[in-house]
Amino acid sequence: MSSIKDINLAPSGAHKIDWVRKNCPLLRSLEDDFSKEKPFEGIRIALSIHLEAKTAYLCKVLAAGGAEMYITGSNPLSTQDDVAAALVADGLNVFAWYNCTPEEYDQHITSVLENNCNIIIDDGGDLVHMLHTKMQDKLQYVIGGCEETTTGIIRLIAMAKNNELKFPMVLVNNADCKHLFDNRYGTGQSVFDGINRTTNLIVAGKYVVVAGYGWCGKGVAMRAKGLGAKVIVTEVDPIKAIEAVMDGFDVMPMNEAAKIGDFFITVTGCAGVIREQDFKVMKNGAILCNAGHFDVEIDMKRLREIALDTIDQRKNIVGYQITEDKWIYVLAEGRLVNLAAGDGHPAEIMDMSFAIQALSAKYLVENAKNLNEKLINVPRDVDLEVANRKLRFLGKSIDTLTPEQKKKRIRNIIIVAVILVAASIATYWMQPQNKALAESEVFSEEEVKAQAEKIIGLLNAEDFDSLQSLVVPDMQEIMNKERMDEGKARISEDWGDFVSIETMQDAEIIQRGAHIAAVYVTAEYENIEVHYTLAFNEDMKLASFGIQ
């Protein structure tokens, strides 16, 4: 069933996986839980993540939970053949080998998806893309999936925006226990692990140019600074650029940084970050590498075209002659330097990321019949479970809110949430006489219900941080939509069933002739009751609100 390089490499791969297991207490605890509970019994999981020892251990944890695993890599240069062999020796299905051609890479993905998989675990979106293009007949078997990376999430958001995404995807990268640690500390360390082992050159005292100052860029810049480098950040986002300045780094356009940089590291997720105009002004001996998911950030096609000559300087380093007396060097063909030229993130970091993956997959299976949205954030209780377990394994403990503190915090957030739901209901009921306004400024019944359901879901999940970040901007949007000259009362026949679910105990509209005078809502949560009144004047402008 499997297709790998050499099964005889399995003992070496098994030693690597065993080392990871010894340093991943979170995944070990989930392996124990899953072995008893079997949450994936009868479930086929397709997985495409960089195929090295940490990914292999995740696969074994999922298999311990009863999953039938179908595995491939997510980058031709990051697959480790001995690790792939070890998985096959343990009875898992693997289709991957190091340095495969683009055609072989696509065939590996196809071989995985031919098995009518139910859960998709993706890293960059290649499995999802194949399902939505060449293998749409396999969509019927999919419950949902999980996406590991920023790049993959960008692709998913674009698909969802165009109504092209056919099944729910959990945005694993957006979880706090993923991006705050994996993207920052994991990328920061593993990038320089790859650079240092490949070049054997000192970083201290040199200029390191970091393209992009998201969480990955922050981690790379922090580690470069720690190694004694003089760090320059390039950005297209003025806010992130200010962050970089206030973190103590210089900021300038790439073409200016290209003139002085010694090391260049791209972490943007964008194509063509370093281009011909930059190659031409770089100094002799400049070293370029990429830590973004796809090999498009350095314009390798154009670099090969303009090079007078090339040389394989040493493993994973190719030199390109730009002029008679200038060479620049690219690590790992412009692919992910931390994986193509290294072992990827530290085990303790991936312990957290892959725990999020495993629990997100479990969430999809357990909630298969109730997955209404295509893009799903990692449930807050999953994020907190991973954080609390990790903290215990680190031997640390923290304070907890007193019952009174918790009650006040919850009440304050409920107040904001109730305001938003009340305003949503009011906006829906207020239909202006002006047809153009009705078409452009009023929420549909479906939009209002979806919004209120999202708020209630966050309340029930006790995800107060997400709730707070959601309600403030949306409240402003709703207030803008309800600035209408006149309104009519309209009550949906089935609205009563909706507002009665758990958190929303009561909602009633008070009319004055053809106009709404007020919307009155009562919310209750953990024995905390909040009464809210949204009152309007004769012109349907918000007049006052009251909270008890």
Short mmCIF file of N, CA and C in Angstrom, two decimals, residues 299-450:
data_model
loop_
_atom_site.label_atom_id
_atom_site.label_comp_id
_atom_site.label_asym_id
_atom_site.label_seq_id
_atom_site.Cartn_x
_atom_site.Cartn_y
_atom_site.Cartn_z
N ASP A 299 12.93 35.07 -5.72
CA ASP A 299 12.63 34.81 -7.13
C ASP A 299 13.73 33.95 -7.74
N MET A 300 13.64 32.64 -7.45
CA MET A 300 14.68 31.71 -7.89
C MET A 300 14.72 31.58 -9.41
N LYS A 301 13.58 31.64 -10.05
CA LYS A 301 13.55 31.52 -11.51
C LYS A 301 14.38 32.62 -12.16
N ARG A 302 14.18 33.84 -11.69
CA ARG A 302 14.92 34.95 -12.29
C ARG A 302 16.40 34.91 -11.90
N LEU A 303 16.69 34.48 -10.68
CA LEU A 303 18.08 34.38 -10.25
C LEU A 303 18.85 33.39 -11.13
N ARG A 304 18.21 32.27 -11.43
CA ARG A 304 18.87 31.29 -12.30
C ARG A 304 19.07 31.84 -13.70
N GLU A 305 18.13 32.66 -14.15
CA GLU A 305 18.23 33.23 -15.50
C GLU A 305 19.37 34.24 -15.63
N ILE A 306 19.58 35.05 -14.59
CA ILE A 306 20.59 36.11 -14.70
C ILE A 306 21.97 35.66 -14.25
N ALA A 307 22.06 34.49 -13.62
CA ALA A 307 23.35 34.03 -13.12
C ALA A 307 24.31 33.70 -14.26
N LEU A 308 25.55 34.18 -14.15
CA LEU A 308 26.58 33.87 -15.14
C LEU A 308 27.09 32.45 -14.96
N ASP A 309 27.02 31.96 -13.73
CA ASP A 309 27.48 30.61 -13.43
C ASP A 309 26.88 30.19 -12.09
N THR A 310 26.90 28.89 -11.82
CA THR A 310 26.44 28.37 -10.53
C THR A 310 27.43 27.35 -10.01
N ILE A 311 27.39 27.13 -8.70
CA ILE A 311 28.26 26.14 -8.09
C ILE A 311 27.57 25.53 -6.88
N ASP A 312 27.65 24.20 -6.75
CA ASP A 312 27.19 23.54 -5.53
C ASP A 312 28.29 23.69 -4.49
N GLN A 313 28.20 24.73 -3.68
CA GLN A 313 29.29 25.09 -2.79
C GLN A 313 29.49 24.04 -1.69
N ARG A 314 28.40 23.60 -1.10
CA ARG A 314 28.40 22.49 -0.17
C ARG A 314 26.95 22.04 -0.03
N LYS A 315 26.68 21.01 0.74
CA LYS A 315 25.32 20.50 0.81
C LYS A 315 24.34 21.61 1.20
N ASN A 316 23.30 21.74 0.40
CA ASN A 316 22.23 22.73 0.62
C ASN A 316 22.68 24.17 0.42
N ILE A 317 23.82 24.40 -0.24
CA ILE A 317 24.23 25.76 -0.58
C ILE A 317 24.60 25.80 -2.07
N VAL A 318 23.89 26.61 -2.83
CA VAL A 318 24.21 26.82 -4.24
C VAL A 318 24.62 28.28 -4.43
N GLY A 319 25.76 28.47 -5.08
CA GLY A 319 26.23 29.83 -5.37
C GLY A 319 25.81 30.27 -6.76
N TYR A 320 25.48 31.55 -6.90
CA TYR A 320 25.08 32.13 -8.17
C TYR A 320 25.98 33.32 -8.45
N GLN A 321 26.66 33.29 -9.58
CA GLN A 321 27.55 34.39 -9.95
C GLN A 321 26.75 35.48 -10.64
N ILE A 322 26.75 36.67 -10.04
CA ILE A 322 25.96 37.79 -10.56
C ILE A 322 26.81 38.66 -11.48
N THR A 323 28.05 38.92 -11.08
CA THR A 323 29.01 39.65 -11.91
C THR A 323 30.33 38.90 -11.82
N GLU A 324 31.31 39.42 -12.49
CA GLU A 324 32.61 38.76 -12.52
C GLU A 324 33.20 38.56 -11.12
N ASP A 325 32.95 39.51 -10.25
CA ASP A 325 33.54 39.42 -8.91
C ASP A 325 32.50 39.34 -7.80
N LYS A 326 31.26 38.92 -8.12
CA LYS A 326 30.23 38.83 -7.07
C LYS A 326 29.44 37.53 -7.17
N TRP A 327 29.41 36.81 -6.05
CA TRP A 327 28.59 35.61 -5.90
C TRP A 327 27.63 35.81 -4.73
N ILE A 328 26.39 35.34 -4.91
CA ILE A 328 25.47 35.26 -3.78
C ILE A 328 25.04 33.81 -3.63
N TYR A 329 24.63 33.43 -2.43
CA TYR A 329 24.40 32.02 -2.13
C TYR A 329 22.97 31.82 -1.59
N VAL A 330 22.35 30.75 -2.04
CA VAL A 330 20.99 30.42 -1.61
C VAL A 330 21.00 29.08 -0.89
N LEU A 331 20.36 29.03 0.27
CA LEU A 331 20.29 27.81 1.05
C LEU A 331 19.03 27.02 0.70
N ALA A 332 19.18 25.72 0.56
CA ALA A 332 18.06 24.79 0.40
C ALA A 332 17.13 25.14 -0.76
N GLU A 333 17.73 25.65 -1.85
CA GLU A 333 16.97 25.96 -3.07
C GLU A 333 15.88 27.00 -2.86
N GLY A 334 15.95 27.77 -1.78
CA GLY A 334 14.91 28.75 -1.50
C GLY A 334 13.68 28.15 -0.84
N ARG A 335 13.77 26.87 -0.46
CA ARG A 335 12.66 26.23 0.26
C ARG A 335 12.83 26.47 1.76
N LEU A 336 11.93 25.92 2.54
CA LEU A 336 11.95 26.14 3.99
C LEU A 336 13.30 25.73 4.59
N VAL A 337 14.07 26.72 5.00
CA VAL A 337 15.44 26.43 5.43
C VAL A 337 15.47 25.62 6.72
N ASN A 338 14.51 25.82 7.58
CA ASN A 338 14.54 25.11 8.87
C ASN A 338 14.20 23.63 8.74
N LEU A 339 13.55 23.26 7.64
CA LEU A 339 13.21 21.85 7.42
C LEU A 339 14.02 21.23 6.30
N ALA A 340 14.23 21.97 5.21
CA ALA A 340 15.00 21.44 4.10
C ALA A 340 16.48 21.34 4.45
N ALA A 341 16.94 22.18 5.38
CA ALA A 341 18.35 22.15 5.79
C ALA A 341 18.48 21.88 7.30
N GLY A 342 17.42 21.40 7.92
CA GLY A 342 17.46 21.14 9.36
C GLY A 342 16.38 20.16 9.75
N ASP A 343 16.13 20.05 11.03
CA ASP A 343 15.13 19.12 11.56
C ASP A 343 13.83 19.80 11.95
N GLY A 344 13.67 21.07 11.60
CA GLY A 344 12.43 21.76 11.94
C GLY A 344 12.42 22.25 13.38
N HIS A 345 11.25 22.60 13.85
CA HIS A 345 11.10 23.19 15.18
C HIS A 345 11.50 22.21 16.28
N PRO A 346 11.92 22.74 17.43
CA PRO A 346 12.23 21.87 18.57
C PRO A 346 11.03 21.01 18.97
N ALA A 347 11.32 19.84 19.49
CA ALA A 347 10.26 18.89 19.84
C ALA A 347 9.27 19.48 20.84
N GLU A 348 9.78 20.22 21.84
CA GLU A 348 8.89 20.76 22.87
C GLU A 348 7.90 21.76 22.31
N ILE A 349 8.29 22.47 21.23
CA ILE A 349 7.38 23.41 20.59
C ILE A 349 6.31 22.66 19.81
N MET A 350 6.73 21.68 19.01
CA MET A 350 5.75 20.93 18.22
C MET A 350 4.85 20.08 19.10
N ASP A 351 5.29 19.80 20.30
CA ASP A 351 4.43 19.12 21.27
C ASP A 351 3.13 19.90 21.45
N MET A 352 3.23 21.22 21.55
CA MET A 352 2.04 22.05 21.71
C MET A 352 1.25 22.14 20.41
N SER A 353 1.93 22.41 19.30
CA SER A 353 1.24 22.57 18.02
C SER A 353 0.49 21.31 17.62
N PHE A 354 1.15 20.16 17.79
CA PHE A 354 0.52 18.92 17.37
C PHE A 354 -0.53 18.45 18.37
N ALA A 355 -0.44 18.86 19.62
CA ALA A 355 -1.54 18.60 20.56
C ALA A 355 -2.79 19.35 20.11
N ILE A 356 -2.60 20.60 19.65
CA ILE A 356 -3.73 21.36 19.10
C ILE A 356 -4.30 20.63 17.88
N GLN A 357 -3.43 20.14 17.00
CA GLN A 357 -3.89 19.40 15.82
C GLN A 357 -4.72 18.18 16.22
N ALA A 358 -4.19 17.39 17.14
CA ALA A 358 -4.86 16.16 17.53
C ALA A 358 -6.23 16.44 18.16
N LEU A 359 -6.29 17.42 19.05
CA LEU A 359 -7.55 17.73 19.72
C LEU A 359 -8.54 18.41 18.77
N SER A 360 -8.03 19.15 17.78
CA SER A 360 -8.91 19.76 16.78
C SER A 360 -9.53 18.69 15.90
N ALA A 361 -8.75 17.68 15.52
CA ALA A 361 -9.29 16.56 14.74
C ALA A 361 -10.35 15.83 15.55
N LYS A 362 -10.10 15.64 16.82
CA LYS A 362 -11.08 14.99 17.71
C LYS A 362 -12.36 15.82 17.79
N TYR A 363 -12.22 17.15 17.86
CA TYR A 363 -13.38 18.05 17.90
C TYR A 363 -14.22 17.88 16.63
N LEU A 364 -13.57 17.79 15.48
CA LEU A 364 -14.31 17.62 14.22
C LEU A 364 -15.12 16.34 14.21
N VAL A 365 -14.51 15.27 14.67
CA VAL A 365 -15.20 13.97 14.68
C VAL A 365 -16.39 14.01 15.64
N GLU A 366 -16.18 14.57 16.82
CA GLU A 366 -17.24 14.60 17.84
C GLU A 366 -18.38 15.52 17.47
N ASN A 367 -18.10 16.53 16.65
CA ASN A 367 -19.13 17.52 16.30
C ASN A 367 -19.50 17.47 14.82
N ALA A 368 -19.30 16.34 14.20
CA ALA A 368 -19.48 16.21 12.75
C ALA A 368 -20.84 16.68 12.27
N LYS A 369 -21.88 16.48 13.08
CA LYS A 369 -23.24 16.83 12.65
C LYS A 369 -23.60 18.29 12.93
N ASN A 370 -22.71 19.02 13.59
CA ASN A 370 -23.03 20.40 13.98
C ASN A 370 -22.02 21.41 13.47
N LEU A 371 -21.34 21.07 12.40
CA LEU A 371 -20.31 21.98 11.85
C LEU A 371 -20.95 22.83 10.76
N ASN A 372 -21.38 24.03 11.14
CA ASN A 372 -22.14 24.88 10.22
C ASN A 372 -21.27 25.86 9.45
N GLU A 373 -20.13 26.25 10.01
CA GLU A 373 -19.28 27.23 9.35
C GLU A 373 -18.12 26.54 8.66
N LYS A 374 -17.63 27.16 7.59
CA LYS A 374 -16.52 26.58 6.84
C LYS A 374 -15.17 26.87 7.50
N LEU A 375 -15.01 28.02 8.11
CA LEU A 375 -13.76 28.37 8.80
C LEU A 375 -14.03 28.38 10.30
N ILE A 376 -13.33 27.53 11.03
CA ILE A 376 -13.60 27.35 12.45
C ILE A 376 -12.33 27.63 13.24
N ASN A 377 -12.41 28.53 14.20
CA ASN A 377 -11.29 28.75 15.09
C ASN A 377 -11.18 27.59 16.09
N VAL A 378 -9.97 27.32 16.53
CA VAL A 378 -9.79 26.28 17.53
C VAL A 378 -10.61 26.66 18.77
N PRO A 379 -11.47 25.77 19.24
CA PRO A 379 -12.26 26.10 20.44
C PRO A 379 -11.37 26.53 21.59
N ARG A 380 -11.82 27.52 22.32
CA ARG A 380 -11.00 28.06 23.41
C ARG A 380 -10.69 27.00 24.46
N ASP A 381 -11.62 26.09 24.70
CA ASP A 381 -11.35 25.08 25.71
C ASP A 381 -10.24 24.13 25.28
N VAL A 382 -10.09 23.92 23.96
CA VAL A 382 -8.98 23.12 23.45
C VAL A 382 -7.66 23.85 23.68
N ASP A 383 -7.63 25.13 23.34
CA ASP A 383 -6.43 25.95 23.55
C ASP A 383 -6.01 25.93 25.03
N LEU A 384 -7.00 26.11 25.90
CA LEU A 384 -6.70 26.17 27.33
C LEU A 384 -6.32 24.80 27.88
N GLU A 385 -6.91 23.74 27.35
CA GLU A 385 -6.51 22.40 27.81
C GLU A 385 -5.04 22.14 27.50
N VAL A 386 -4.62 22.51 26.28
CA VAL A 386 -3.22 22.33 25.90
C VAL A 386 -2.32 23.19 26.79
N ALA A 387 -2.72 24.45 27.02
CA ALA A 387 -1.91 25.35 27.85
C ALA A 387 -1.79 24.82 29.27
N ASN A 388 -2.88 24.37 29.85
CA ASN A 388 -2.84 23.89 31.23
C ASN A 388 -2.01 22.61 31.37
N ARG A 389 -2.15 21.72 30.39
CA ARG A 389 -1.32 20.51 30.44
C ARG A 389 0.16 20.86 30.31
N LYS A 390 0.46 21.75 29.37
CA LYS A 390 1.86 22.13 29.16
C LYS A 390 2.45 22.77 30.41
N LEU A 391 1.67 23.61 31.04
CA LEU A 391 2.14 24.29 32.25
C LEU A 391 2.46 23.27 33.35
N ARG A 392 1.60 22.27 33.47
CA ARG A 392 1.85 21.22 34.47
C ARG A 392 3.13 20.45 34.15
N PHE A 393 3.33 20.14 32.87
CA PHE A 393 4.53 19.40 32.50
C PHE A 393 5.79 20.24 32.68
N LEU A 394 5.65 21.56 32.64
CA LEU A 394 6.78 22.45 32.91
C LEU A 394 7.02 22.62 34.40
N GLY A 395 6.14 22.05 35.21
CA GLY A 395 6.28 22.15 36.65
C GLY A 395 5.91 23.50 37.21
N LYS A 396 5.04 24.23 36.48
CA LYS A 396 4.64 25.57 36.89
C LYS A 396 3.16 25.62 37.25
N SER A 397 2.80 26.60 38.07
CA SER A 397 1.40 26.81 38.41
C SER A 397 1.11 28.30 38.39
N ILE A 398 -0.17 28.65 38.29
CA ILE A 398 -0.57 30.06 38.20
C ILE A 398 -1.71 30.33 39.17
N ASP A 399 -2.02 31.60 39.33
CA ASP A 399 -3.17 32.00 40.14
C ASP A 399 -4.46 31.74 39.38
N THR A 400 -5.58 31.72 40.11
CA THR A 400 -6.90 31.62 39.50
C THR A 400 -7.78 32.74 40.03
N LEU A 401 -8.76 33.11 39.23
CA LEU A 401 -9.69 34.15 39.66
C LEU A 401 -10.52 33.66 40.83
N THR A 402 -10.79 34.55 41.76
CA THR A 402 -11.74 34.22 42.83
C THR A 402 -13.14 34.17 42.22
N PRO A 403 -14.09 33.51 42.88
CA PRO A 403 -15.46 33.48 42.36
C PRO A 403 -16.01 34.87 42.08
N GLU A 404 -15.71 35.84 42.95
CA GLU A 404 -16.21 37.20 42.75
C GLU A 404 -15.56 37.86 41.54
N GLN A 405 -14.23 37.67 41.37
CA GLN A 405 -13.54 38.23 40.21
C GLN A 405 -14.10 37.63 38.92
N LYS A 406 -14.30 36.32 38.94
CA LYS A 406 -14.81 35.65 37.74
C LYS A 406 -16.21 36.16 37.41
N LYS A 407 -17.03 36.33 38.44
CA LYS A 407 -18.39 36.80 38.22
C LYS A 407 -18.41 38.18 37.59
N LYS A 408 -17.56 39.09 38.07
CA LYS A 408 -17.51 40.45 37.52
C LYS A 408 -17.00 40.45 36.09
N ARG A 409 -15.98 39.62 35.84
CA ARG A 409 -15.41 39.58 34.49
C ARG A 409 -16.43 39.04 33.50
N ILE A 410 -17.11 37.97 33.88
CA ILE A 410 -18.10 37.39 32.99
C ILE A 410 -19.24 38.37 32.74
N ARG A 411 -19.71 39.05 33.81
CA ARG A 411 -20.83 39.96 33.66
C ARG A 411 -20.50 41.10 32.70
N ASN A 412 -19.29 41.65 32.81
CA ASN A 412 -18.90 42.76 31.93
C ASN A 412 -18.93 42.34 30.47
N ILE A 413 -18.47 41.14 30.19
CA ILE A 413 -18.44 40.69 28.81
C ILE A 413 -19.84 40.34 28.33
N ILE A 414 -20.64 39.76 29.21
CA ILE A 414 -22.03 39.46 28.85
C ILE A 414 -22.77 40.75 28.49
N ILE A 415 -22.51 41.80 29.23
CA ILE A 415 -23.17 43.08 28.94
C ILE A 415 -22.90 43.50 27.50
N VAL A 416 -21.64 43.44 27.09
CA VAL A 416 -21.29 43.83 25.73
C VAL A 416 -21.95 42.89 24.72
N ALA A 417 -21.95 41.59 25.03
CA ALA A 417 -22.54 40.62 24.12
C ALA A 417 -24.04 40.85 23.98
N VAL A 418 -24.70 41.11 25.08
CA VAL A 418 -26.15 41.34 25.03
C VAL A 418 -26.47 42.60 24.24
N ILE A 419 -25.65 43.64 24.41
CA ILE A 419 -25.84 44.85 23.61
C ILE A 419 -25.79 44.52 22.12
N LEU A 420 -24.82 43.70 21.75
CA LEU A 420 -24.66 43.36 20.35
C LEU A 420 -25.85 42.55 19.83
N VAL A 421 -26.28 41.55 20.59
CA VAL A 421 -27.42 40.74 20.16
C VAL A 421 -28.68 41.60 20.08
N ALA A 422 -28.89 42.45 21.05
CA ALA A 422 -30.07 43.31 21.04
C ALA A 422 -30.06 44.24 19.84
N ALA A 423 -28.90 44.81 19.56
CA ALA A 423 -28.80 45.70 18.41
C ALA A 423 -29.01 44.94 17.11
N SER A 424 -28.54 43.70 17.06
CA SER A 424 -28.75 42.87 15.87
C SER A 424 -30.24 42.62 15.65
N ILE A 425 -30.94 42.25 16.73
CA ILE A 425 -32.37 42.00 16.63
C ILE A 425 -33.10 43.27 16.20
N ALA A 426 -32.73 44.38 16.81
CA ALA A 426 -33.38 45.65 16.48
C ALA A 426 -33.16 46.01 15.02
N THR A 427 -31.92 45.82 14.55
CA THR A 427 -31.60 46.16 13.17
C THR A 427 -32.41 45.32 12.20
N TYR A 428 -32.56 44.04 12.53
CA TYR A 428 -33.33 43.15 11.66
C TYR A 428 -34.79 43.59 11.60
N TRP A 429 -35.32 43.94 12.76
CA TRP A 429 -36.73 44.32 12.81
C TRP A 429 -37.00 45.67 12.15
N MET A 430 -35.99 46.54 12.10
CA MET A 430 -36.20 47.88 11.55
C MET A 430 -35.98 47.87 10.05
N GLN A 431 -37.02 47.78 9.29
CA GLN A 431 -36.92 47.79 7.83
C GLN A 431 -37.31 49.18 7.33
N PRO A 432 -36.40 49.91 6.72
CA PRO A 432 -36.72 51.27 6.28
C PRO A 432 -37.67 51.27 5.08
N GLN A 433 -38.38 52.36 4.93
CA GLN A 433 -39.27 52.52 3.79
C GLN A 433 -38.47 52.61 2.49
N ASN A 434 -37.29 53.21 2.57
CA ASN A 434 -36.47 53.41 1.38
C ASN A 434 -35.92 52.06 0.91
N LYS A 435 -36.26 51.65 -0.32
CA LYS A 435 -35.85 50.33 -0.80
C LYS A 435 -34.35 50.21 -0.93
N ALA A 436 -33.69 51.27 -1.38
CA ALA A 436 -32.23 51.22 -1.54
C ALA A 436 -31.55 50.99 -0.20
N LEU A 437 -32.05 51.66 0.83
CA LEU A 437 -31.48 51.46 2.16
C LEU A 437 -31.71 50.04 2.64
N ALA A 438 -32.90 49.53 2.35
CA ALA A 438 -33.23 48.17 2.78
C ALA A 438 -32.28 47.16 2.16
N GLU A 439 -31.89 47.41 0.90
CA GLU A 439 -31.01 46.47 0.23
C GLU A 439 -29.56 46.61 0.65
N SER A 440 -29.16 47.81 1.07
CA SER A 440 -27.73 48.03 1.31
C SER A 440 -27.33 48.08 2.78
N GLU A 441 -28.28 48.38 3.68
CA GLU A 441 -27.85 48.67 5.04
C GLU A 441 -28.45 47.77 6.12
N VAL A 442 -29.35 46.88 5.76
CA VAL A 442 -30.03 46.10 6.79
C VAL A 442 -29.55 44.65 6.75
N PHE A 443 -29.30 44.10 7.92
CA PHE A 443 -28.93 42.70 8.00
C PHE A 443 -30.08 41.81 7.54
N SER A 444 -29.76 40.71 6.88
CA SER A 444 -30.77 39.71 6.58
C SER A 444 -31.03 38.90 7.85
N GLU A 445 -32.13 38.17 7.84
CA GLU A 445 -32.45 37.32 8.98
C GLU A 445 -31.32 36.32 9.23
N GLU A 446 -30.77 35.76 8.14
CA GLU A 446 -29.71 34.77 8.28
C GLU A 446 -28.45 35.38 8.90
N GLU A 447 -28.12 36.62 8.48
CA GLU A 447 -26.93 37.27 9.02
C GLU A 447 -27.07 37.55 10.52
N VAL A 448 -28.24 38.01 10.91
CA VAL A 448 -28.46 38.32 12.32
C VAL A 448 -28.39 37.04 13.15
N LYS A 449 -29.03 35.99 12.68
CA LYS A 449 -29.02 34.75 13.44
C LYS A 449 -27.60 34.18 13.53
N ALA A 450 -26.88 34.24 12.42
CA ALA A 450 -25.51 33.71 12.42
C ALA A 450 -24.64 34.48 13.40
#
